Backbone as XML, in Angstrom:
<?xml version="1.0"?>
<chain id="A" units="angstrom">
  <residue number="1" name="MET">
    <atom name="N" x="-14.252" y="18.423" z="6.640"/>
    <atom name="CA" x="-14.663" y="17.038" z="6.276"/>
    <atom name="C" x="-14.983" y="16.969" z="4.753"/>
  </residue>
  <residue number="2" name="TYR">
    <atom name="N" x="-14.828" y="15.829" z="4.273"/>
    <atom name="CA" x="-15.014" y="15.575" z="2.754"/>
    <atom name="C" x="-16.108" y="14.396" z="2.716"/>
  </residue>
  <residue number="3" name="PRO">
    <atom name="N" x="-17.153" y="14.633" z="1.956"/>
    <atom name="CA" x="-18.253" y="13.605" z="1.839"/>
    <atom name="C" x="-17.595" y="12.445" z="0.996"/>
  </residue>
  <residue number="4" name="LEU">
    <atom name="N" x="-17.935" y="11.244" z="1.448"/>
    <atom name="CA" x="-17.468" y="9.957" z="0.718"/>
    <atom name="C" x="-18.650" y="9.021" z="0.575"/>
  </residue>
  <residue number="5" name="THR">
    <atom name="N" x="-18.687" y="8.315" z="-0.492"/>
    <atom name="CA" x="-19.675" y="7.304" z="-0.689"/>
    <atom name="C" x="-19.110" y="5.928" z="-0.341"/>
  </residue>
  <residue number="6" name="ILE">
    <atom name="N" x="-19.705" y="5.320" z="0.641"/>
    <atom name="CA" x="-19.186" y="4.078" z="1.128"/>
    <atom name="C" x="-20.159" y="3.006" z="0.841"/>
  </residue>
  <residue number="7" name="ARG">
    <atom name="N" x="-19.608" y="1.901" z="0.098"/>
    <atom name="CA" x="-20.536" y="0.914" z="-0.508"/>
    <atom name="C" x="-20.678" y="-0.311" z="0.556"/>
  </residue>
  <residue number="8" name="ASP">
    <atom name="N" x="-19.790" y="-0.603" z="1.384"/>
    <atom name="CA" x="-20.037" y="-1.625" z="2.227"/>
    <atom name="C" x="-19.172" y="-1.586" z="3.578"/>
  </residue>
  <residue number="9" name="GLU">
    <atom name="N" x="-19.345" y="-2.413" z="4.510"/>
    <atom name="CA" x="-18.609" y="-2.281" z="5.778"/>
    <atom name="C" x="-17.095" y="-2.473" z="5.621"/>
  </residue>
  <residue number="10" name="ASN">
    <atom name="N" x="-16.686" y="-3.281" z="4.751"/>
    <atom name="CA" x="-15.272" y="-3.491" z="4.559"/>
    <atom name="C" x="-14.605" y="-2.133" z="4.035"/>
  </residue>
  <residue number="11" name="GLU">
    <atom name="N" x="-15.325" y="-1.597" z="3.016"/>
    <atom name="CA" x="-14.674" y="-0.273" z="2.557"/>
    <atom name="C" x="-14.664" y="0.766" z="3.697"/>
  </residue>
  <residue number="12" name="GLU">
    <atom name="N" x="-15.694" y="0.837" z="4.546"/>
    <atom name="CA" x="-15.796" y="1.755" z="5.638"/>
    <atom name="C" x="-14.656" y="1.456" z="6.627"/>
  </residue>
  <residue number="13" name="GLU">
    <atom name="N" x="-14.310" y="0.244" z="6.918"/>
    <atom name="CA" x="-13.182" y="-0.034" z="7.769"/>
    <atom name="C" x="-11.833" y="0.501" z="7.157"/>
  </residue>
  <residue number="14" name="GLY">
    <atom name="N" x="-11.736" y="0.142" z="5.886"/>
    <atom name="CA" x="-10.484" y="0.596" z="5.180"/>
    <atom name="C" x="-10.328" y="2.018" z="5.139"/>
  </residue>
  <residue number="15" name="ILE">
    <atom name="N" x="-11.383" y="2.838" z="5.005"/>
    <atom name="CA" x="-11.300" y="4.254" z="5.011"/>
    <atom name="C" x="-10.932" y="4.680" z="6.513"/>
  </residue>
  <residue number="16" name="ARG">
    <atom name="N" x="-11.638" y="4.126" z="7.462"/>
    <atom name="CA" x="-11.281" y="4.575" z="8.859"/>
    <atom name="C" x="-9.823" y="4.300" z="9.176"/>
  </residue>
  <residue number="17" name="LEU">
    <atom name="N" x="-9.224" y="3.103" z="8.809"/>
    <atom name="CA" x="-7.868" y="2.905" z="8.933"/>
    <atom name="C" x="-7.106" y="3.942" z="8.207"/>
  </residue>
  <residue number="18" name="ALA">
    <atom name="N" x="-7.296" y="4.283" z="6.980"/>
    <atom name="CA" x="-6.605" y="5.245" z="6.176"/>
    <atom name="C" x="-6.612" y="6.578" z="6.927"/>
  </residue>
  <residue number="19" name="VAL">
    <atom name="N" x="-7.790" y="7.090" z="7.410"/>
    <atom name="CA" x="-7.886" y="8.200" z="8.071"/>
    <atom name="C" x="-7.043" y="8.326" z="9.340"/>
  </residue>
  <residue number="20" name="LYS">
    <atom name="N" x="-7.025" y="7.221" z="9.997"/>
    <atom name="CA" x="-6.162" y="7.070" z="11.206"/>
    <atom name="C" x="-4.703" y="7.204" z="10.882"/>
  </residue>
  <residue number="21" name="LYS">
    <atom name="N" x="-4.291" y="6.535" z="9.768"/>
    <atom name="CA" x="-2.861" y="6.516" z="9.292"/>
    <atom name="C" x="-2.514" y="7.807" z="8.855"/>
  </residue>
  <residue number="22" name="ILE">
    <atom name="N" x="-3.420" y="8.650" z="8.138"/>
    <atom name="CA" x="-3.137" y="9.957" z="7.637"/>
    <atom name="C" x="-2.976" y="10.899" z="8.766"/>
  </residue>
  <residue number="23" name="ASN">
    <atom name="N" x="-3.916" y="10.817" z="9.829"/>
    <atom name="CA" x="-3.671" y="11.651" z="11.010"/>
    <atom name="C" x="-2.425" y="11.393" z="11.837"/>
  </residue>
  <residue number="24" name="GLU">
    <atom name="N" x="-1.958" y="10.093" z="11.814"/>
    <atom name="CA" x="-0.666" y="9.893" z="12.451"/>
    <atom name="C" x="0.403" y="10.397" z="11.649"/>
  </residue>
  <residue number="25" name="MET">
    <atom name="N" x="0.420" y="10.297" z="10.349"/>
    <atom name="CA" x="1.482" y="10.815" z="9.479"/>
    <atom name="C" x="1.465" y="12.326" z="9.632"/>
  </residue>
  <residue number="26" name="VAL">
    <atom name="N" x="0.449" y="13.033" z="9.553"/>
    <atom name="CA" x="0.331" y="14.430" z="9.665"/>
    <atom name="C" x="1.004" y="14.914" z="11.071"/>
  </residue>
  <residue number="27" name="LYS">
    <atom name="N" x="0.775" y="14.292" z="12.060"/>
    <atom name="CA" x="1.429" y="14.600" z="13.334"/>
    <atom name="C" x="2.883" y="14.437" z="13.274"/>
  </residue>
  <residue number="28" name="LYS">
    <atom name="N" x="3.302" y="13.261" z="12.652"/>
    <atom name="CA" x="4.711" y="12.918" z="12.596"/>
    <atom name="C" x="5.455" y="14.003" z="11.723"/>
  </residue>
  <residue number="29" name="PHE">
    <atom name="N" x="4.869" y="14.317" z="10.572"/>
    <atom name="CA" x="5.469" y="15.322" z="9.760"/>
    <atom name="C" x="5.572" y="16.676" z="10.356"/>
  </residue>
  <residue number="30" name="GLU">
    <atom name="N" x="4.498" y="17.036" z="11.147"/>
    <atom name="CA" x="4.498" y="18.403" z="11.777"/>
    <atom name="C" x="5.456" y="18.436" z="12.841"/>
  </residue>
  <residue number="31" name="GLN">
    <atom name="N" x="5.726" y="17.325" z="13.649"/>
    <atom name="CA" x="6.731" y="17.228" z="14.779"/>
    <atom name="C" x="8.150" y="17.274" z="14.164"/>
  </residue>
  <residue number="32" name="ASN">
    <atom name="N" x="8.296" y="16.557" z="12.991"/>
    <atom name="CA" x="9.664" y="16.360" z="12.512"/>
    <atom name="C" x="10.206" y="17.274" z="11.486"/>
  </residue>
  <residue number="33" name="TYR">
    <atom name="N" x="9.213" y="18.119" z="10.945"/>
    <atom name="CA" x="9.660" y="19.049" z="9.873"/>
    <atom name="C" x="8.923" y="20.441" z="10.057"/>
  </residue>
  <residue number="34" name="GLU">
    <atom name="N" x="9.602" y="21.381" z="9.697"/>
    <atom name="CA" x="8.945" y="22.828" z="9.787"/>
    <atom name="C" x="8.033" y="22.882" z="8.648"/>
  </residue>
  <residue number="35" name="VAL">
    <atom name="N" x="6.866" y="22.771" z="8.901"/>
    <atom name="CA" x="5.736" y="22.694" z="7.843"/>
    <atom name="C" x="4.909" y="23.889" z="8.063"/>
  </residue>
  <residue number="36" name="ARG">
    <atom name="N" x="4.751" y="24.709" z="7.080"/>
    <atom name="CA" x="3.961" y="25.926" z="7.246"/>
    <atom name="C" x="2.578" y="25.964" z="6.839"/>
  </residue>
  <residue number="37" name="ASP">
    <atom name="N" x="2.431" y="24.894" z="5.998"/>
    <atom name="CA" x="1.072" y="24.864" z="5.285"/>
    <atom name="C" x="0.513" y="23.417" z="5.481"/>
  </residue>
  <residue number="38" name="LYS">
    <atom name="N" x="-0.792" y="23.333" z="5.831"/>
    <atom name="CA" x="-1.256" y="21.931" z="5.994"/>
    <atom name="C" x="-1.432" y="21.267" z="4.618"/>
  </residue>
  <residue number="39" name="GLN">
    <atom name="N" x="-1.449" y="21.983" z="3.633"/>
    <atom name="CA" x="-1.553" y="21.417" z="2.227"/>
    <atom name="C" x="-0.242" y="20.739" z="1.919"/>
  </residue>
  <residue number="40" name="ASP">
    <atom name="N" x="0.888" y="21.232" z="2.426"/>
    <atom name="CA" x="2.224" y="20.656" z="2.174"/>
    <atom name="C" x="2.242" y="19.274" z="2.946"/>
  </residue>
  <residue number="41" name="VAL">
    <atom name="N" x="1.689" y="19.391" z="4.152"/>
    <atom name="CA" x="1.771" y="18.084" z="4.994"/>
    <atom name="C" x="0.854" y="16.955" z="4.297"/>
  </residue>
  <residue number="42" name="LEU">
    <atom name="N" x="-0.280" y="17.350" z="3.745"/>
    <atom name="CA" x="-1.101" y="16.403" z="3.159"/>
    <atom name="C" x="-0.527" y="15.888" z="1.787"/>
  </residue>
  <residue number="43" name="ALA">
    <atom name="N" x="0.086" y="16.782" z="1.118"/>
    <atom name="CA" x="1.026" y="16.270" z="-0.093"/>
    <atom name="C" x="2.044" y="15.364" z="0.240"/>
  </residue>
  <residue number="44" name="MET">
    <atom name="N" x="2.676" y="15.508" z="1.310"/>
    <atom name="CA" x="3.746" y="14.626" z="1.898"/>
    <atom name="C" x="3.089" y="13.234" z="2.276"/>
  </residue>
  <residue number="45" name="CYS">
    <atom name="N" x="1.958" y="13.399" z="2.870"/>
    <atom name="CA" x="1.174" y="12.157" z="3.225"/>
    <atom name="C" x="0.782" y="11.316" z="1.934"/>
  </residue>
  <residue number="46" name="ALA">
    <atom name="N" x="0.310" y="12.032" z="0.963"/>
    <atom name="CA" x="-0.107" y="11.327" z="-0.388"/>
    <atom name="C" x="1.099" y="10.684" z="-1.017"/>
  </residue>
  <residue number="47" name="LEU">
    <atom name="N" x="2.196" y="11.403" z="-1.021"/>
    <atom name="CA" x="3.435" y="10.853" z="-1.547"/>
    <atom name="C" x="3.901" y="9.583" z="-0.853"/>
  </residue>
  <residue number="48" name="GLN">
    <atom name="N" x="3.821" y="9.645" z="0.475"/>
    <atom name="CA" x="4.070" y="8.512" z="1.322"/>
    <atom name="C" x="3.190" y="7.402" z="0.998"/>
  </residue>
  <residue number="49" name="PHE">
    <atom name="N" x="1.882" y="7.465" z="0.966"/>
    <atom name="CA" x="1.017" y="6.471" z="0.600"/>
    <atom name="C" x="1.262" y="5.790" z="-0.721"/>
  </residue>
  <residue number="50" name="ALA">
    <atom name="N" x="1.393" y="6.722" z="-1.740"/>
    <atom name="CA" x="1.563" y="6.286" z="-3.101"/>
    <atom name="C" x="3.007" y="5.470" z="-3.128"/>
  </residue>
  <residue number="51" name="SER">
    <atom name="N" x="3.995" y="5.970" z="-2.583"/>
    <atom name="CA" x="5.284" y="5.237" z="-2.620"/>
    <atom name="C" x="5.219" y="3.943" z="-1.909"/>
  </residue>
  <residue number="52" name="GLU">
    <atom name="N" x="4.485" y="3.851" z="-0.812"/>
    <atom name="CA" x="4.345" y="2.501" z="-0.142"/>
    <atom name="C" x="3.604" y="1.573" z="-1.021"/>
  </residue>
  <residue number="53" name="LYS">
    <atom name="N" x="2.548" y="1.962" z="-1.681"/>
    <atom name="CA" x="1.757" y="1.234" z="-2.620"/>
    <atom name="C" x="2.652" y="0.665" z="-3.807"/>
  </residue>
  <residue number="54" name="GLU">
    <atom name="N" x="3.390" y="1.489" z="-4.343"/>
    <atom name="CA" x="4.167" y="1.243" z="-5.514"/>
    <atom name="C" x="5.320" y="0.219" z="-5.075"/>
  </residue>
  <residue number="55" name="VAL">
    <atom name="N" x="5.925" y="0.435" z="-3.947"/>
    <atom name="CA" x="6.902" y="-0.524" z="-3.428"/>
    <atom name="C" x="6.258" y="-1.830" z="-3.177"/>
  </residue>
  <residue number="56" name="LYS">
    <atom name="N" x="5.084" y="-1.844" z="-2.659"/>
    <atom name="CA" x="4.378" y="-3.102" z="-2.475"/>
    <atom name="C" x="4.115" y="-3.749" z="-3.741"/>
  </residue>
  <residue number="57" name="ASN">
    <atom name="N" x="3.643" y="-3.060" z="-4.754"/>
    <atom name="CA" x="3.306" y="-3.544" z="-6.058"/>
    <atom name="C" x="4.529" y="-4.233" z="-6.692"/>
  </residue>
  <residue number="58" name="VAL">
    <atom name="N" x="5.682" y="-3.514" z="-6.696"/>
    <atom name="CA" x="6.910" y="-4.074" z="-7.108"/>
    <atom name="C" x="7.250" y="-5.400" z="-6.582"/>
  </residue>
  <residue number="59" name="GLN">
    <atom name="N" x="7.190" y="-5.446" z="-5.177"/>
    <atom name="CA" x="7.439" y="-6.587" z="-4.439"/>
    <atom name="C" x="6.555" y="-7.731" z="-4.815"/>
  </residue>
  <residue number="60" name="GLU">
    <atom name="N" x="5.172" y="-7.527" z="-4.952"/>
    <atom name="CA" x="4.282" y="-8.476" z="-5.319"/>
    <atom name="C" x="4.563" y="-9.117" z="-6.631"/>
  </residue>
  <residue number="61" name="ASP">
    <atom name="N" x="4.957" y="-8.093" z="-7.619"/>
    <atom name="CA" x="5.285" y="-8.590" z="-8.971"/>
    <atom name="C" x="6.421" y="-9.494" z="-8.986"/>
  </residue>
  <residue number="62" name="GLU">
    <atom name="N" x="7.551" y="-9.021" z="-8.170"/>
    <atom name="CA" x="8.603" y="-10.020" z="-8.128"/>
    <atom name="C" x="8.278" y="-11.305" z="-7.438"/>
  </residue>
  <residue number="63" name="ASP">
    <atom name="N" x="7.538" y="-11.300" z="-6.452"/>
    <atom name="CA" x="7.066" y="-12.553" z="-5.754"/>
    <atom name="C" x="6.316" y="-13.340" z="-6.806"/>
  </residue>
  <residue number="64" name="SER">
    <atom name="N" x="5.430" y="-12.805" z="-7.588"/>
    <atom name="CA" x="4.643" y="-13.559" z="-8.561"/>
    <atom name="C" x="5.494" y="-14.181" z="-9.589"/>
  </residue>
  <residue number="65" name="LYS">
    <atom name="N" x="6.553" y="-13.500" z="-10.096"/>
    <atom name="CA" x="7.480" y="-13.973" z="-11.063"/>
    <atom name="C" x="8.268" y="-15.128" z="-10.680"/>
  </residue>
  <residue number="66" name="GLN">
    <atom name="N" x="8.721" y="-15.063" z="-9.224"/>
    <atom name="CA" x="9.417" y="-16.191" z="-8.651"/>
    <atom name="C" x="8.502" y="-17.326" z="-8.500"/>
  </residue>
  <residue number="67" name="LEU">
    <atom name="N" x="7.297" y="-17.157" z="-7.997"/>
    <atom name="CA" x="6.362" y="-18.197" z="-7.959"/>
    <atom name="C" x="6.129" y="-18.919" z="-9.249"/>
  </residue>
  <residue number="68" name="GLU">
    <atom name="N" x="5.819" y="-18.026" z="-10.267"/>
    <atom name="CA" x="5.616" y="-18.643" z="-11.649"/>
    <atom name="C" x="6.768" y="-19.451" z="-12.104"/>
  </residue>
  <residue number="69" name="SER">
    <atom name="N" x="8.011" y="-18.987" z="-11.885"/>
    <atom name="CA" x="9.025" y="-19.714" z="-12.255"/>
    <atom name="C" x="9.234" y="-21.100" z="-11.552"/>
  </residue>
  <residue number="70" name="LYS">
    <atom name="N" x="8.984" y="-21.139" z="-10.267"/>
    <atom name="CA" x="8.992" y="-22.368" z="-9.465"/>
    <atom name="C" x="7.924" y="-23.233" z="-9.963"/>
  </residue>
  <residue number="71" name="LEU">
    <atom name="N" x="6.780" y="-22.748" z="-10.263"/>
    <atom name="CA" x="5.699" y="-23.630" z="-10.772"/>
    <atom name="C" x="6.024" y="-24.270" z="-12.078"/>
  </residue>
  <residue number="72" name="ILE">
    <atom name="N" x="6.632" y="-23.487" z="-13.003"/>
    <atom name="CA" x="7.079" y="-23.934" z="-14.262"/>
    <atom name="C" x="8.003" y="-25.106" z="-14.073"/>
  </residue>
  <residue number="73" name="GLU">
    <atom name="N" x="9.022" y="-24.888" z="-13.251"/>
    <atom name="CA" x="10.125" y="-25.790" z="-13.035"/>
    <atom name="C" x="9.493" y="-27.102" z="-12.421"/>
  </residue>
  <residue number="74" name="LEU">
    <atom name="N" x="8.482" y="-26.869" z="-11.448"/>
    <atom name="CA" x="7.774" y="-28.118" z="-10.903"/>
    <atom name="C" x="7.066" y="-28.846" z="-11.918"/>
  </residue>
  <residue number="75" name="ASN">
    <atom name="N" x="6.378" y="-28.195" z="-12.759"/>
    <atom name="CA" x="5.622" y="-28.753" z="-13.873"/>
    <atom name="C" x="6.416" y="-29.514" z="-14.835"/>
  </residue>
  <residue number="76" name="GLU">
    <atom name="N" x="7.629" y="-28.939" z="-15.119"/>
    <atom name="CA" x="8.500" y="-29.655" z="-16.038"/>
    <atom name="C" x="9.044" y="-30.927" z="-15.438"/>
  </residue>
  <residue number="77" name="LEU">
    <atom name="N" x="9.388" y="-30.922" z="-14.168"/>
    <atom name="CA" x="9.868" y="-32.004" z="-13.411"/>
    <atom name="C" x="8.794" y="-33.091" z="-13.367"/>
  </residue>
  <residue number="78" name="LEU">
    <atom name="N" x="7.553" y="-32.732" z="-13.089"/>
    <atom name="CA" x="6.415" y="-33.691" z="-13.055"/>
    <atom name="C" x="6.274" y="-34.369" z="-14.491"/>
  </residue>
  <residue number="79" name="ASN">
    <atom name="N" x="6.263" y="-33.470" z="-15.445"/>
    <atom name="CA" x="6.066" y="-34.017" z="-16.826"/>
    <atom name="C" x="7.222" y="-34.952" z="-17.241"/>
  </residue>
  <residue number="80" name="SER">
    <atom name="N" x="8.424" y="-34.739" z="-16.872"/>
    <atom name="CA" x="9.555" y="-35.570" z="-17.133"/>
    <atom name="C" x="9.371" y="-36.951" z="-16.380"/>
  </residue>
  <residue number="81" name="HIS">
    <atom name="N" x="8.813" y="-36.865" z="-15.193"/>
    <atom name="CA" x="8.703" y="-38.149" z="-14.455"/>
    <atom name="C" x="7.446" y="-38.996" z="-14.982"/>
  </residue>
  <residue number="82" name="LEU">
    <atom name="N" x="6.457" y="-38.342" z="-15.506"/>
    <atom name="CA" x="5.256" y="-38.994" z="-16.014"/>
    <atom name="C" x="5.465" y="-39.440" z="-17.484"/>
  </residue>
  <residue number="83" name="ALA">
    <atom name="N" x="6.414" y="-38.959" z="-18.218"/>
    <atom name="CA" x="6.557" y="-39.272" z="-19.601"/>
    <atom name="C" x="7.268" y="-40.573" z="-19.731"/>
  </residue>
</chain>
């Protein structure tokens, strides 16, 4: 076990969900791959989490850019009709 400082209930819930997901990943990696060391499994889990987060960030950035472009287009259209 590792000691953690939890500031509020939302953070606690997030940590509990992360622990559950890590435990599920560990089982999956141990079942699907010949893993000799628990540290290797945890490293694989960390990589999985990090890559999921980065992919999500890239997608959110792309969504934000598309939304910004549409808003600019809409603003220009409104300005042309109001002028």
